[in-house]
Coordinates of C-alpha atoms in Angstrom, one line a residue:
M1 CA 0.0 0.0 0.0
Q2 CA 1.1 3.5 -0.7
C3 CA 1.5 5.9 2.3
K4 CA -0.6 9.0 1.9
V5 CA 1.0 11.1 4.8
C6 CA 3.6 12.9 2.7
E7 CA 4.4 13.5 -0.9
I8 CA 7.2 10.9 -1.0
G9 CA 4.5 8.2 -1.1
C10 CA 6.4 5.2 0.2
E11 CA 5.2 1.7 -0.4
I12 CA 4.4 0.0 2.9
N13 CA 4.3 -3.8 3.0
E14 CA 5.7 -6.7 5.0
H15 CA 9.1 -5.9 3.7
S16 CA 9.1 -2.1 4.0
R17 CA 8.3 0.5 6.7
G18 CA 8.9 3.3 4.3
R19 CA 11.4 6.2 4.4
C20 CA 10.5 7.1 8.0
G21 CA 10.7 3.5 9.2
T22 CA 7.7 4.1 11.5
Y23 CA 4.7 2.7 9.6
V24 CA 3.5 -0.8 9.1
K25 CA 0.7 -2.5 7.1
K26 CA -2.0 -4.1 9.1
G27 CA -4.8 -5.8 7.1
G28 CA -5.9 -3.2 4.6
S29 CA -4.6 -0.2 6.5
I30 CA -1.3 1.6 7.2
I31 CA -0.8 2.2 10.9
Q32 CA 1.8 3.7 13.2
S33 CA 4.4 1.1 14.3
P34 CA 3.2 0.0 17.8
E35 CA 6.5 0.8 19.5
I36 CA 6.5 4.4 18.5
G37 CA 5.9 7.0 21.2
Y38 CA 7.3 10.3 22.4
M39 CA 10.9 9.9 23.7
G40 CA 11.1 13.0 25.8
G41 CA 9.1 15.9 27.1
Y42 CA 10.8 19.2 28.2
P43 CA 9.3 22.6 29.1
I44 CA 10.7 25.3 26.8
S45 CA 10.1 28.9 25.9
V46 CA 8.3 29.4 22.6
E47 CA 11.3 31.4 21.2
T48 CA 13.3 28.2 21.6
I49 CA 11.2 26.3 19.0
P50 CA 11.8 29.0 17.5
M51 CA 8.6 31.0 17.2
L52 CA 8.9 34.8 17.4
H53 CA 5.4 36.1 16.6
F54 CA 3.3 33.7 18.5
H55 CA 2.4 34.1 22.2
P56 CA 5.8 35.7 23.1
S57 CA 7.7 34.0 26.0
A58 CA 4.9 31.4 26.4
K59 CA 5.9 28.1 28.0
F60 CA 5.4 24.9 25.9
L61 CA 6.1 21.2 26.4
Q62 CA 8.5 20.1 23.7
V63 CA 8.2 16.5 22.6
F64 CA 10.0 14.4 20.0
S65 CA 9.8 10.9 18.6
T66 CA 11.7 9.0 16.0
G67 CA 11.9 8.9 12.3
C68 CA 12.1 11.4 9.4
N69 CA 11.0 11.4 5.7
F70 CA 14.0 13.5 4.7
E71 CA 17.7 12.7 4.6
C72 CA 19.4 16.1 4.9
Q73 CA 23.1 16.8 4.9
G74 CA 24.4 18.1 8.2
C75 CA 21.2 17.3 10.2
V76 CA 21.6 18.5 13.8
A77 CA 19.6 15.7 15.2
R78 CA 20.2 12.8 12.7
L79 CA 20.7 10.0 15.2
L80 CA 18.0 11.2 17.6
A81 CA 15.5 11.5 14.7
S82 CA 16.6 8.3 12.8
N83 CA 14.4 5.3 12.4
R84 CA 15.6 3.1 15.3
S85 CA 13.9 1.2 18.1
F86 CA 15.7 2.5 21.2
G87 CA 14.0 0.2 23.6
W88 CA 13.4 2.8 26.3
P89 CA 10.0 3.8 27.8
T90 CA 8.1 6.3 25.7
L91 CA 5.3 8.7 26.5
S92 CA 1.9 8.2 25.0
P93 CA -0.2 11.2 23.8
T94 CA -2.2 11.0 27.0
Q95 CA 0.9 11.1 29.2
V96 CA 2.2 14.1 27.2
V97 CA -1.0 16.0 27.8
A98 CA -0.9 15.2 31.5
K99 CA 2.7 16.3 31.7
A100 CA 2.0 19.6 29.9
L101 CA -0.9 20.3 32.3
E102 CA 1.1 19.3 35.4
Q103 CA 3.9 21.7 34.4
E104 CA 1.5 24.5 33.6
C105 CA 2.5 24.7 29.9
Q106 CA 0.4 26.7 27.5
G107 CA 0.6 24.0 24.9
V108 CA 2.6 21.2 23.3
V109 CA 5.0 21.3 20.3
S110 CA 6.7 18.5 18.3
T111 CA 10.3 19.3 17.3
L112 CA 13.6 17.5 16.6
N113 CA 12.1 14.8 14.4
E114 CA 9.6 15.2 11.6
P115 CA 6.0 14.8 12.7
A116 CA 5.1 13.3 9.3
A117 CA 7.0 10.2 10.6
N118 CA 4.6 9.9 13.5
Y119 CA 1.6 11.5 12.0
Y120 CA -1.0 9.2 13.6
I121 CA 0.3 9.6 17.2
F122 CA 0.7 13.4 16.6
R123 CA -2.9 13.6 15.4
E124 CA -4.0 11.8 18.6
L125 CA -1.8 14.1 20.7
A126 CA -3.4 17.2 19.0
V127 CA -6.9 16.0 19.6
Q128 CA -6.3 15.3 23.3
A129 CA -4.4 18.5 23.7
K130 CA -7.3 20.5 22.2
E131 CA -9.8 18.7 24.5
N132 CA -7.7 20.1 27.4
S133 CA -7.5 23.7 26.0
L134 CA -3.8 23.4 25.1
L135 CA -2.3 25.0 22.0
V136 CA -0.7 22.6 19.5
G137 CA 2.2 23.2 17.1
C138 CA 5.2 21.5 15.4
S139 CA 8.4 22.1 13.5
T140 CA 8.2 20.4 10.1
N141 CA 9.5 20.2 6.6
C142 CA 5.9 20.5 5.5
Y143 CA 6.0 17.8 2.8
F144 CA 2.5 16.6 3.6
T145 CA 0.0 15.6 0.9
E146 CA -2.9 17.9 0.4
E147 CA -5.1 15.3 2.0
T148 CA -3.1 15.2 5.2
L149 CA -2.6 18.9 5.3
E150 CA -6.4 19.5 5.2
E151 CA -6.7 17.4 8.3
L152 CA -3.5 18.8 10.0
G153 CA -4.6 22.4 9.5
G154 CA -7.7 21.8 11.7
L155 CA -5.6 20.3 14.5
I156 CA -2.7 22.8 15.0
D157 CA -2.4 26.4 16.0
F158 CA 1.1 27.1 14.8
V159 CA 3.9 25.7 12.7
N160 CA 7.5 26.4 12.0
V161 CA 8.3 25.2 8.4
G162 CA 11.9 24.3 7.7
V163 CA 12.4 25.5 4.1
K164 CA 15.4 23.8 2.5
G165 CA 15.5 26.3 -0.3
Y166 CA 13.7 27.1 -3.5
S167 CA 15.2 24.8 -6.1
N168 CA 14.1 21.3 -6.8
S169 CA 17.7 20.2 -6.8
I170 CA 18.2 21.2 -3.2
Y171 CA 15.1 19.1 -2.2
R172 CA 16.4 16.2 -4.2
T173 CA 19.6 16.2 -2.0
C174 CA 17.2 15.5 0.9
G175 CA 15.5 12.7 -0.9
A176 CA 12.4 14.6 -1.9
K177 CA 11.1 15.4 -5.3
S178 CA 10.6 19.1 -5.5
S179 CA 10.0 22.3 -3.4
T180 CA 6.5 22.7 -4.8
P181 CA 4.5 20.9 -2.0
V182 CA 6.2 23.0 0.7
F183 CA 5.2 26.4 -0.7
R184 CA 1.7 25.0 -1.6
N185 CA 1.3 23.8 2.0
I186 CA 2.5 27.0 3.6
A187 CA -0.2 28.9 1.6
G188 CA -2.8 26.3 2.6
L189 CA -2.0 26.5 6.3
L190 CA -2.3 30.3 6.3
E191 CA -5.7 30.0 4.6
M192 CA -6.8 27.7 7.4
G193 CA -5.8 30.2 10.0
V194 CA -2.7 28.5 11.3
H195 CA 0.1 30.8 12.4
V196 CA 3.1 30.1 10.1
E197 CA 6.8 31.0 10.5
T198 CA 9.6 29.7 8.3
S199 CA 13.2 28.7 8.8
V200 CA 15.3 28.9 5.7
V201 CA 18.7 27.2 5.5
Y202 CA 21.5 29.4 4.3
S203 CA 24.8 27.7 3.3
R204 CA 27.6 29.4 1.5
R205 CA 27.0 30.1 -2.2
N206 CA 23.3 29.5 -2.2
E207 CA 22.3 33.2 -1.7
A208 CA 20.4 33.3 -4.9
D209 CA 18.3 30.3 -4.0
V210 CA 17.5 31.8 -0.6
L211 CA 16.4 35.0 -2.2
Q212 CA 14.2 33.2 -4.6
A213 CA 12.6 31.3 -1.7
A214 CA 12.0 34.6 0.0
R215 CA 10.4 36.1 -3.2
T216 CA 8.2 33.0 -3.4
L217 CA 7.1 33.3 0.2
S218 CA 6.4 37.0 -0.2
K219 CA 3.8 36.1 -2.9
V220 CA 2.0 34.1 -0.3
S221 CA 2.4 36.8 2.4
S222 CA 5.2 39.2 3.1
E223 CA 4.2 39.1 6.8
I224 CA 5.3 35.5 7.4
P225 CA 8.3 35.7 9.8
L226 CA 11.4 34.4 8.0
Q227 CA 14.2 32.9 10.1
L228 CA 17.4 32.6 8.3
M229 CA 19.3 29.6 9.7
R230 CA 23.0 30.0 9.1
F231 CA 24.2 26.5 8.1
I232 CA 26.5 24.9 10.7
P233 CA 28.5 22.0 9.3
F234 CA 28.1 18.8 11.3
G235 CA 29.2 15.2 10.4
D236 CA 31.2 15.0 7.2
T237 CA 30.0 18.4 5.9
P238 CA 33.1 20.7 5.3
L239 CA 33.5 23.9 7.1
E240 CA 33.6 25.7 3.8
Q241 CA 29.8 25.4 3.5
E242 CA 29.4 27.6 6.6
P243 CA 28.7 31.3 5.7
S244 CA 30.2 33.9 8.0
I245 CA 27.9 35.8 10.3
G246 CA 28.6 39.0 8.3
D247 CA 27.6 37.3 5.0
A248 CA 24.4 36.1 6.7
E249 CA 23.6 39.6 8.0
R250 CA 24.0 41.1 4.5
L251 CA 21.7 38.4 3.1
C252 CA 19.1 39.2 5.7
R253 CA 19.1 42.8 4.7
A254 CA 18.6 41.8 1.1
I255 CA 15.7 39.5 2.0
R256 CA 14.0 42.4 3.8
E257 CA 13.3 43.9 0.4
H258 CA 10.7 41.1 0.1
M259 CA 9.7 40.1 3.6
D260 CA 8.6 42.3 6.5
H261 CA 10.3 40.4 9.3
V262 CA 13.6 38.6 8.8
Y263 CA 15.7 37.1 11.6
L264 CA 19.1 35.6 11.8
F265 CA 19.8 32.5 13.9
N266 CA 23.0 30.5 14.8
S267 CA 24.7 33.9 15.0
P268 CA 25.4 35.1 18.6
G269 CA 25.5 38.8 19.1
T270 CA 23.7 39.8 15.9
E271 CA 21.2 42.6 16.0
L272 CA 19.1 40.8 13.5
L273 CA 17.2 38.8 16.2
H274 CA 15.3 42.0 17.0
T275 CA 11.9 43.0 15.6
Y276 CA 11.9 46.2 13.7
C277 CA 8.9 48.0 12.2
P278 CA 8.7 47.3 8.5
Q279 CA 7.3 50.8 7.9
C280 CA 9.6 53.1 9.8
G281 CA 12.4 50.9 11.0
S282 CA 11.8 51.5 14.8
L283 CA 13.0 48.9 17.2
L284 CA 10.0 47.1 18.7
A285 CA 11.4 44.0 20.5
E286 CA 14.9 43.1 21.5
R287 CA 16.2 39.5 21.7
E288 CA 19.5 37.7 22.2
F289 CA 20.9 34.4 21.1
H290 CA 19.8 31.6 23.5
G291 CA 21.2 28.3 22.6
P292 CA 21.2 26.3 19.4
M293 CA 18.5 27.7 17.1
G294 CA 16.8 29.6 19.9
C295 CA 16.6 33.2 21.3
R296 CA 14.9 35.0 24.1
L297 CA 13.3 38.4 24.6
L298 CA 15.3 40.8 26.8
K299 CA 12.1 42.3 28.1
P300 CA 8.4 41.4 27.7
W301 CA 6.9 42.3 24.3
T302 CA 3.3 43.2 25.0
D303 CA 2.6 46.1 22.6
Y304 CA 2.6 45.1 18.9
A305 CA 1.8 48.6 17.6
C306 CA 4.6 50.9 16.4
R307 CA 4.4 54.6 17.2
C308 CA 4.1 55.2 13.5
G309 CA 0.8 53.4 13.6
H310 CA 1.8 50.1 12.0
N311 CA 0.6 47.0 13.7
V312 CA 3.0 44.0 13.7
Q313 CA 1.2 40.7 13.1
V314 CA 1.7 38.7 16.4
K315 CA -0.8 36.0 17.4
G316 CA -1.7 35.6 21.0
T317 CA -0.9 37.4 24.3
A318 CA 2.6 37.6 25.7
A319 CA 3.7 36.1 29.0
S320 CA 4.8 38.5 31.7
E321 CA 8.2 36.9 32.0
N322 CA 10.6 34.6 30.2
F323 CA 10.7 30.9 31.0
S324 CA 14.4 29.7 31.0
E325 CA 15.3 26.1 30.4
A326 CA 17.8 24.5 32.8
G327 CA 21.0 22.8 31.7
F328 CA 20.5 20.7 28.6
M329 CA 16.7 20.8 28.8
G330 CA 14.7 21.9 25.9
G331 CA 15.1 22.9 22.3
Y332 CA 18.0 21.6 20.3
R333 CA 20.2 21.6 23.4
I334 CA 19.3 18.0 23.9
S335 CA 21.1 17.2 20.6
R336 CA 24.2 19.0 21.9
A337 CA 24.2 16.8 25.0
F338 CA 23.8 13.8 22.7
G339 CA 26.8 15.0 20.7
M340 CA 28.9 15.3 23.8
V341 CA 28.2 11.7 24.8
H342 CA 29.0 10.7 21.3
A343 CA 32.3 12.7 21.4
A344 CA 33.5 10.9 24.5
L345 CA 32.6 7.4 23.1
I346 CA 34.4 8.1 19.8
C347 CA 37.6 9.0 21.7
M348 CA 37.2 5.7 23.6
G349 CA 37.2 3.9 20.3
I350 CA 33.5 3.1 20.4
F351 CA 32.1 3.8 16.9
D352 CA 29.0 1.5 17.0
E353 CA 25.8 3.6 16.9
G354 CA 23.9 0.9 18.7
K355 CA 26.2 1.2 21.7
L356 CA 25.9 5.0 21.5
L357 CA 22.1 4.8 21.7
E358 CA 22.4 2.3 24.6
V359 CA 24.5 4.7 26.6
W360 CA 22.2 7.6 25.7
R361 CA 19.3 5.7 27.1
E362 CA 21.2 5.4 30.4
V363 CA 22.0 9.1 30.7
S364 CA 19.1 10.9 29.1
D365 CA 17.0 11.2 32.2
A366 CA 16.7 14.8 33.6
E367 CA 18.8 14.1 36.7
T368 CA 21.7 12.6 34.8
L369 CA 21.6 15.3 32.1
M370 CA 21.8 18.0 34.8
K371 CA 24.7 16.2 36.4
M372 CA 26.5 16.0 33.0
H373 CA 25.9 19.7 32.4
R374 CA 27.7 20.4 35.7
L375 CA 30.6 18.1 35.0
I376 CA 31.5 19.4 31.6
Q377 CA 32.0 22.9 32.8
Q378 CA 35.3 22.4 34.7
P379 CA 38.5 20.7 33.4
C380 CA 38.9 18.4 36.4
S381 CA 35.2 17.4 36.6
Y382 CA 35.2 16.7 32.9
L383 CA 37.4 13.7 33.7
E384 CA 34.5 12.5 35.9
F385 CA 32.2 12.9 32.9
I386 CA 34.5 10.7 30.9
R387 CA 34.4 8.0 33.6
L388 CA 30.6 8.2 33.8
I389 CA 30.2 7.6 30.1
A390 CA 32.9 4.9 30.1
K391 CA 31.1 3.1 32.9
K392 CA 27.8 3.2 31.1
A393 CA 29.5 1.8 28.0
G394 CA 31.4 -0.9 29.9
A395 CA 34.7 0.7 28.6
E396 CA 36.4 1.7 31.9
H397 CA 39.8 0.9 30.5
Q398 CA 39.4 3.1 27.5
G399 CA 38.0 5.9 29.7
E400 CA 41.0 5.8 31.9
E401 CA 43.3 6.0 28.9
L402 CA 41.5 9.1 27.6
S403 CA 41.4 10.6 31.1
S404 CA 45.1 10.0 31.6
F405 CA 46.1 11.6 28.3
I406 CA 44.1 14.7 29.2
G407 CA 45.3 14.7 32.9
K408 CA 49.0 14.7 31.9
R409 CA 48.5 17.8 29.7
M410 CA 46.6 19.5 32.4
E411 CA 49.6 19.0 34.8
S412 CA 51.9 20.7 32.3
V413 CA 49.6 23.8 32.3
L414 CA 49.3 24.0 36.1
S415 CA 52.9 25.1 36.6
L416 CA 52.2 28.1 34.4
A417 CA 49.0 28.9 36.2
A418 CA 50.9 28.9 39.5
E419 CA 52.6 32.1 38.3
N420 CA 49.2 33.9 39.2
S421 CA 49.2 35.9 36.0
D422 CA 47.1 39.1 35.9
H423 CA 46.7 38.6 32.2
S424 CA 43.1 39.6 31.5
V425 CA 41.0 37.7 29.0
Y426 CA 37.6 38.2 27.4
Y427 CA 35.8 35.2 25.9
C428 CA 33.1 35.8 23.3
M429 CA 31.1 33.8 20.8
G430 CA 30.4 35.1 17.3
S431 CA 30.3 38.8 18.1
P432 CA 32.5 41.0 20.4
L433 CA 29.3 41.9 22.2
F434 CA 28.2 38.3 23.1
A435 CA 30.0 37.2 26.2
L436 CA 30.1 33.6 27.3
N437 CA 28.7 32.8 30.8
A438 CA 31.0 33.2 33.7
G439 CA 30.8 29.5 34.7
R440 CA 31.3 28.0 31.3
M441 CA 34.1 25.7 30.4
E442 CA 35.8 28.2 28.1
N443 CA 36.2 30.7 30.9
N444 CA 37.3 28.0 33.3
L445 CA 40.0 27.0 30.8
V446 CA 41.3 30.6 31.0
T447 CA 41.4 30.5 34.8
F448 CA 43.0 27.0 34.8
A449 CA 45.7 28.4 32.5
G450 CA 46.5 31.2 34.9
G451 CA 44.6 34.0 33.1
K452 CA 42.1 36.4 34.6
S453 CA 38.7 36.1 33.0
I454 CA 36.7 39.3 32.9
N455 CA 33.6 37.2 32.1
K456 CA 33.7 36.1 35.7
V457 CA 32.2 39.5 36.8
L458 CA 29.1 39.0 34.7
Q459 CA 26.0 38.9 36.9
R460 CA 23.4 37.8 34.2
E461 CA 23.4 34.5 32.5
G462 CA 22.0 33.2 29.2
K463 CA 22.5 30.2 27.0
P464 CA 25.4 30.1 26.4
G465 CA 26.0 33.7 27.3
V466 CA 24.6 37.3 27.2
N467 CA 24.9 40.5 25.3
V468 CA 27.2 43.1 26.8
S469 CA 28.0 46.7 26.0
P470 CA 31.2 48.0 24.4
A471 CA 31.7 49.9 27.7
F472 CA 31.9 46.6 29.6
I473 CA 34.8 45.5 27.4
N474 CA 36.6 48.9 27.4
E475 CA 36.2 49.2 31.2
H476 CA 37.8 45.8 31.9
N477 CA 40.4 46.2 29.1
P478 CA 41.3 42.6 28.3
Q479 CA 44.8 42.0 27.0
T480 CA 43.6 39.0 25.0
I481 CA 40.3 38.1 23.4
F482 CA 39.3 34.5 22.5
I483 CA 36.5 33.7 20.1
S484 CA 34.6 30.5 20.7
G485 CA 35.6 27.4 18.7
F486 CA 31.9 26.5 18.2
L487 CA 30.3 29.6 16.7
S488 CA 33.0 32.0 15.6
R489 CA 33.5 34.9 13.2
P490 CA 36.4 35.7 10.8
L491 CA 38.9 38.1 12.3
D492 CA 38.5 40.7 9.6
E493 CA 34.8 40.9 10.5
F494 CA 35.5 40.9 14.2
Y495 CA 38.0 43.8 14.0
G496 CA 35.5 45.7 11.8
L497 CA 32.8 45.3 14.5
C498 CA 35.2 46.5 17.2
R499 CA 35.8 49.6 15.2
Y500 CA 32.1 50.0 14.6
Y501 CA 31.2 49.6 18.3
G502 CA 34.2 51.7 19.5
I503 CA 35.9 48.8 21.3
E504 CA 39.4 50.0 22.1
A505 CA 40.7 47.3 24.5
D506 CA 44.4 46.5 24.4
A507 CA 43.6 43.1 22.9
V508 CA 42.1 44.9 19.9
K509 CA 44.8 47.6 19.6
E510 CA 47.6 45.0 19.8
Q511 CA 45.7 42.5 17.6
R512 CA 45.7 39.8 20.3
V513 CA 42.3 38.4 19.2
Y514 CA 42.3 34.6 18.5
V515 CA 39.8 32.3 17.0
I516 CA 39.9 29.0 18.9
P517 CA 40.1 26.0 16.4
P518 CA 36.7 24.4 15.9
I519 CA 35.5 22.5 19.0
W520 CA 38.8 22.8 20.8
D521 CA 37.3 24.5 23.8
F522 CA 33.9 22.9 24.6
G523 CA 31.8 19.9 24.1
S524 CA 34.5 17.4 23.1
P525 CA 37.6 15.9 24.8
R526 CA 39.5 18.1 22.3
W527 CA 39.2 20.9 24.9
I528 CA 42.5 19.7 26.2
L529 CA 44.0 21.1 22.9
G530 CA 42.1 24.3 23.5
L531 CA 43.6 24.6 27.0
L532 CA 47.1 24.2 25.6
Y533 CA 46.3 26.8 22.9
I534 CA 44.9 29.3 25.5
A535 CA 47.9 28.7 27.9
D536 CA 50.3 29.4 25.0
K537 CA 48.6 32.7 24.2
I538 CA 48.4 33.8 27.8
H539 CA 52.1 32.8 28.5
P540 CA 53.8 33.3 25.1
G541 CA 56.9 31.1 24.8
K542 CA 56.6 29.6 28.2
L543 CA 54.5 26.5 27.6
G544 CA 57.3 24.5 25.9
I545 CA 54.9 22.4 23.9
D546 CA 54.4 22.3 20.1
I547 CA 50.6 22.6 19.8
K548 CA 50.5 21.1 16.3
K549 CA 52.4 18.0 17.5
E550 CA 50.1 17.7 20.5
A551 CA 47.1 17.9 18.1
D552 CA 48.6 15.3 15.8
E553 CA 49.1 12.9 18.7
F554 CA 45.6 13.4 19.9
Y555 CA 44.0 13.0 16.5
R556 CA 46.1 9.9 15.6
R557 CA 45.4 8.3 19.0
F558 CA 41.7 9.0 19.4
Y559 CA 40.5 9.5 15.8
G560 CA 42.8 7.3 13.8
M561 CA 43.8 10.2 11.5
S562 CA 46.6 12.8 11.4
F563 CA 45.8 16.4 12.3
E564 CA 46.7 17.4 8.8
D565 CA 44.2 15.0 7.3
A566 CA 41.4 16.1 9.5
S567 CA 38.9 18.6 8.0
P568 CA 37.6 20.9 10.6
N569 CA 33.8 21.1 11.2
R570 CA 31.5 22.0 14.1
S571 CA 30.7 18.5 15.3
F572 CA 31.4 17.7 18.9
H573 CA 32.1 14.0 18.2
R574 CA 34.8 14.2 15.6
P575 CA 36.5 16.1 12.8
S576 CA 35.7 15.1 9.3
S577 CA 37.9 12.8 7.2
S578 CA 37.3 10.0 4.7
G579 CA 40.0 8.0 6.4
W580 CA 38.3 8.0 9.8
P581 CA 37.7 4.4 11.0
G582 CA 33.9 5.0 11.6
H583 CA 33.4 6.9 8.3
M584 CA 32.0 4.1 6.2
M585 CA 29.7 2.9 9.0
E586 CA 28.3 6.4 9.5
C587 CA 27.8 7.0 5.8
T588 CA 25.6 3.9 5.5
H589 CA 23.1 5.5 7.9
A590 CA 23.2 9.1 6.5

């Protein structure tokens, strides 16, 4: 039988569960596979979904299941969303609704995996949620058939549509046929009264395609909020596909010729998360970066009318204060926690994805996730994190080998730290005005290396940091500035922004601003290389270690490749290389 949920139209029979891997044939019908349920439920702010023009700051229960009808390059949640039976307890729609009510959420929202893969349980969830006066929404690639969309439109209140691009060729790289159903369905949902926002992926050199997607959306409605998602390369995707934040900001300004509200994500410190009046340009709502693919309002947004008289289209009333998710809870942070577990296992020589999922099942409860979040913030406690994951994997020997390697390098840095240097350091991410939280690993690496982190005086916290003023940086006058190895910005753009904002710290004047190599300072055991790098910059010529040789030893020992053969990317678990021992295995599941 042919599945009618989405336009791919898989054949479902005794030999095939379809692209999603979640449907089975029973008699003369296609049903949801009986083991499918919701694998997690976490309270989140609506801006974490992200939704920016729908009930600002409202609290929702985020749920996700398994399966996807697309096969996109660089997916941020590939393994979490893939078609596997994890064997752990799942939540039924009834339990999800009960959890949402218990935690006083305004509604429920399906994210991380594609709801088309669990359409029948999502439909059941939506019906039960509505019966309990809860709002319902989802993040989706919106590749539904017209038949499914007609039913879906009557069940949901809001949707964030992930638009891969305009051209059919881009959709074919995801295993779909064309972009036509997506734009057709966006128009259909709007006609049915569903609040629609769009997330459009921007990778380097596809500017023309993004602009054409925006022009096509504008023909449906120029008032649809467009979220430009700057492509971050995970897996085997090369770093060259990542556009700079500056390039993305310029593209956003070009898109504003067609769309009223354009926002830029994956770009800490950008001013393009704010809402501006499309008529007069006045600032109406201020936001800051708040974790992977999320943001938060800096103050409540309750008045949607501009002083010029223009009314911004926002659906629903605003909450009086923000809800802030703890630790790894909520949004795409759960995928970051998953990546960190994966990173530790890879360095222990465990490449099997089945073992990874077994370990994840053991640590994905809220209590253990909070414990992990605490352990990964300090160099010494990170070794406890390694031992925790090693024990869950039954790989204590490999865990001790990795811990020993890191511990010996830590000892070499401690002698320099004993000098009690007053060398002041500022640590930012993406923009000079986005400061990493005082307690994060990056700032603790600075302290461990004997530097004085000016971030430690920050009183406010965000995820992973907060916006600061140029005056804060000038007042504390750092001698060295480090830019995060996760979300960075080219130095020429960075210095240009310093000039624009009037940042005149010694680090800028003396050009002591350094971009940490990708994922050398957080999320992966490679942070030990970041510690050596930081110590070398704080204590020039005193470390007595060749960083490149250390990197080569680490990469050969724990990744089975030379440092020169490794292609940098933003993945926590490993750099990219066709010679990596787990490469062929991973590609078979891509």
